[in-house]
Coordinates of C-alpha atoms in Angstrom, one line a residue:
M1 CA 108.5 94.8 102.9
V2 CA 109.8 94.5 99.3
D3 CA 107.5 95.1 96.3
V4 CA 108.0 92.1 94.2
P5 CA 107.2 91.4 90.5
D6 CA 104.0 89.7 89.4
V7 CA 103.5 86.1 90.5
H8 CA 105.9 83.9 88.6
I9 CA 106.2 80.4 89.9
D10 CA 108.6 79.1 87.3
P11 CA 111.8 81.0 87.9
L12 CA 114.8 81.1 85.6
P13 CA 118.0 79.4 86.8
G14 CA 119.6 81.6 89.4
E15 CA 116.4 83.5 90.4
L16 CA 115.2 83.5 93.9
L17 CA 111.6 83.1 95.0
V18 CA 110.1 84.8 98.1
G19 CA 106.9 83.6 99.7
A20 CA 104.0 86.1 100.1
P21 CA 100.4 85.8 101.3
D22 CA 99.3 85.7 97.7
G23 CA 101.8 83.1 96.6
A24 CA 105.4 82.9 95.4
H25 CA 107.1 85.8 93.6
V26 CA 110.4 86.1 91.8
L27 CA 112.5 88.5 93.9
G28 CA 115.3 88.6 91.3
A29 CA 118.5 86.9 90.1
A30 CA 121.0 85.9 92.8
T31 CA 124.1 87.9 92.1
V32 CA 126.0 88.0 95.4
D33 CA 127.8 85.0 97.0
S34 CA 127.3 86.0 100.6
D35 CA 128.9 82.9 102.2
A36 CA 131.9 82.5 99.8
D37 CA 130.9 79.0 98.7
G38 CA 131.2 79.8 95.0
R39 CA 127.4 80.0 94.5
P40 CA 125.4 83.3 94.2
D41 CA 122.8 83.1 96.9
T42 CA 121.6 86.7 97.4
T43 CA 119.5 89.1 95.4
V44 CA 119.8 92.8 95.9
V45 CA 116.7 94.9 95.3
P46 CA 117.0 98.7 95.4
E47 CA 114.1 100.7 96.9
P48 CA 113.8 104.5 97.0
D49 CA 115.2 104.7 100.6
A50 CA 116.9 101.3 101.1
L51 CA 118.5 98.2 99.7
V52 CA 116.8 94.9 100.3
L53 CA 118.8 91.7 100.3
G54 CA 117.1 88.3 99.9
T55 CA 119.3 85.4 100.8
D56 CA 118.8 81.7 100.1
V57 CA 120.7 80.0 102.9
D58 CA 120.0 76.3 102.0
G59 CA 120.2 76.3 98.2
D60 CA 116.6 75.6 97.4
A61 CA 116.1 78.9 95.4
R62 CA 113.7 80.3 98.1
V63 CA 114.6 83.3 100.2
D64 CA 115.3 82.4 103.8
V65 CA 116.5 85.7 105.1
L66 CA 115.5 89.3 104.2
T67 CA 117.8 92.1 105.2
R68 CA 116.8 95.8 104.7
I69 CA 119.5 98.4 104.8
G70 CA 118.1 101.9 105.1
D71 CA 119.5 105.1 103.7
D72 CA 120.4 106.1 107.2
G73 CA 122.6 103.0 107.7
T74 CA 120.2 101.0 109.9
A75 CA 119.8 97.4 109.0
T76 CA 117.0 95.0 109.9
T77 CA 117.0 91.3 109.3
H78 CA 114.1 88.9 109.3
E79 CA 114.0 85.2 108.8
V80 CA 111.4 84.3 106.3
P81 CA 109.1 81.5 107.7
D82 CA 108.8 78.3 105.7
W83 CA 106.2 78.6 103.0
D84 CA 104.6 76.1 100.7
E85 CA 103.0 76.3 97.4
G86 CA 99.7 75.0 98.7
P87 CA 98.3 71.5 98.8
V88 CA 99.5 69.0 96.3
P89 CA 96.8 68.6 93.6
P90 CA 95.2 65.2 93.3
A91 CA 96.6 62.8 90.8
P92 CA 95.0 62.7 87.4
I93 CA 92.6 59.9 86.6
I94 CA 90.7 58.8 83.5
D95 CA 87.1 59.9 83.5
P96 CA 85.1 56.7 82.7
A97 CA 82.4 58.7 81.0
T98 CA 84.6 60.6 78.6
G99 CA 87.9 58.7 78.6
G100 CA 89.8 61.9 79.2
W101 CA 92.2 62.7 81.9
V102 CA 90.8 64.7 84.8
R103 CA 92.2 66.0 88.2
G104 CA 90.7 64.5 91.3
G105 CA 87.9 62.4 89.9

């Protein structure tokens, strides 16, 4: 698997996120238009013995397919399962005791 930068859940425009067991990570900026639709959708990450390509198939800025091309020419492709960012936090409410906004009452 790819070593990814520290957790960063607010990517810059054009950056792709990849899901991991510990949360979302920025894989890098999309620089390759792999399907010729005029929109960069693939990030290329060099490793010591391979190139890893993360591709966003549906335009949601999340990697859907990871492809690893080894230095011996072998290629492996994996579809990345759907991932979420955890449960939606409860809506904020006003605490009757303090008058301040709190999450989840």
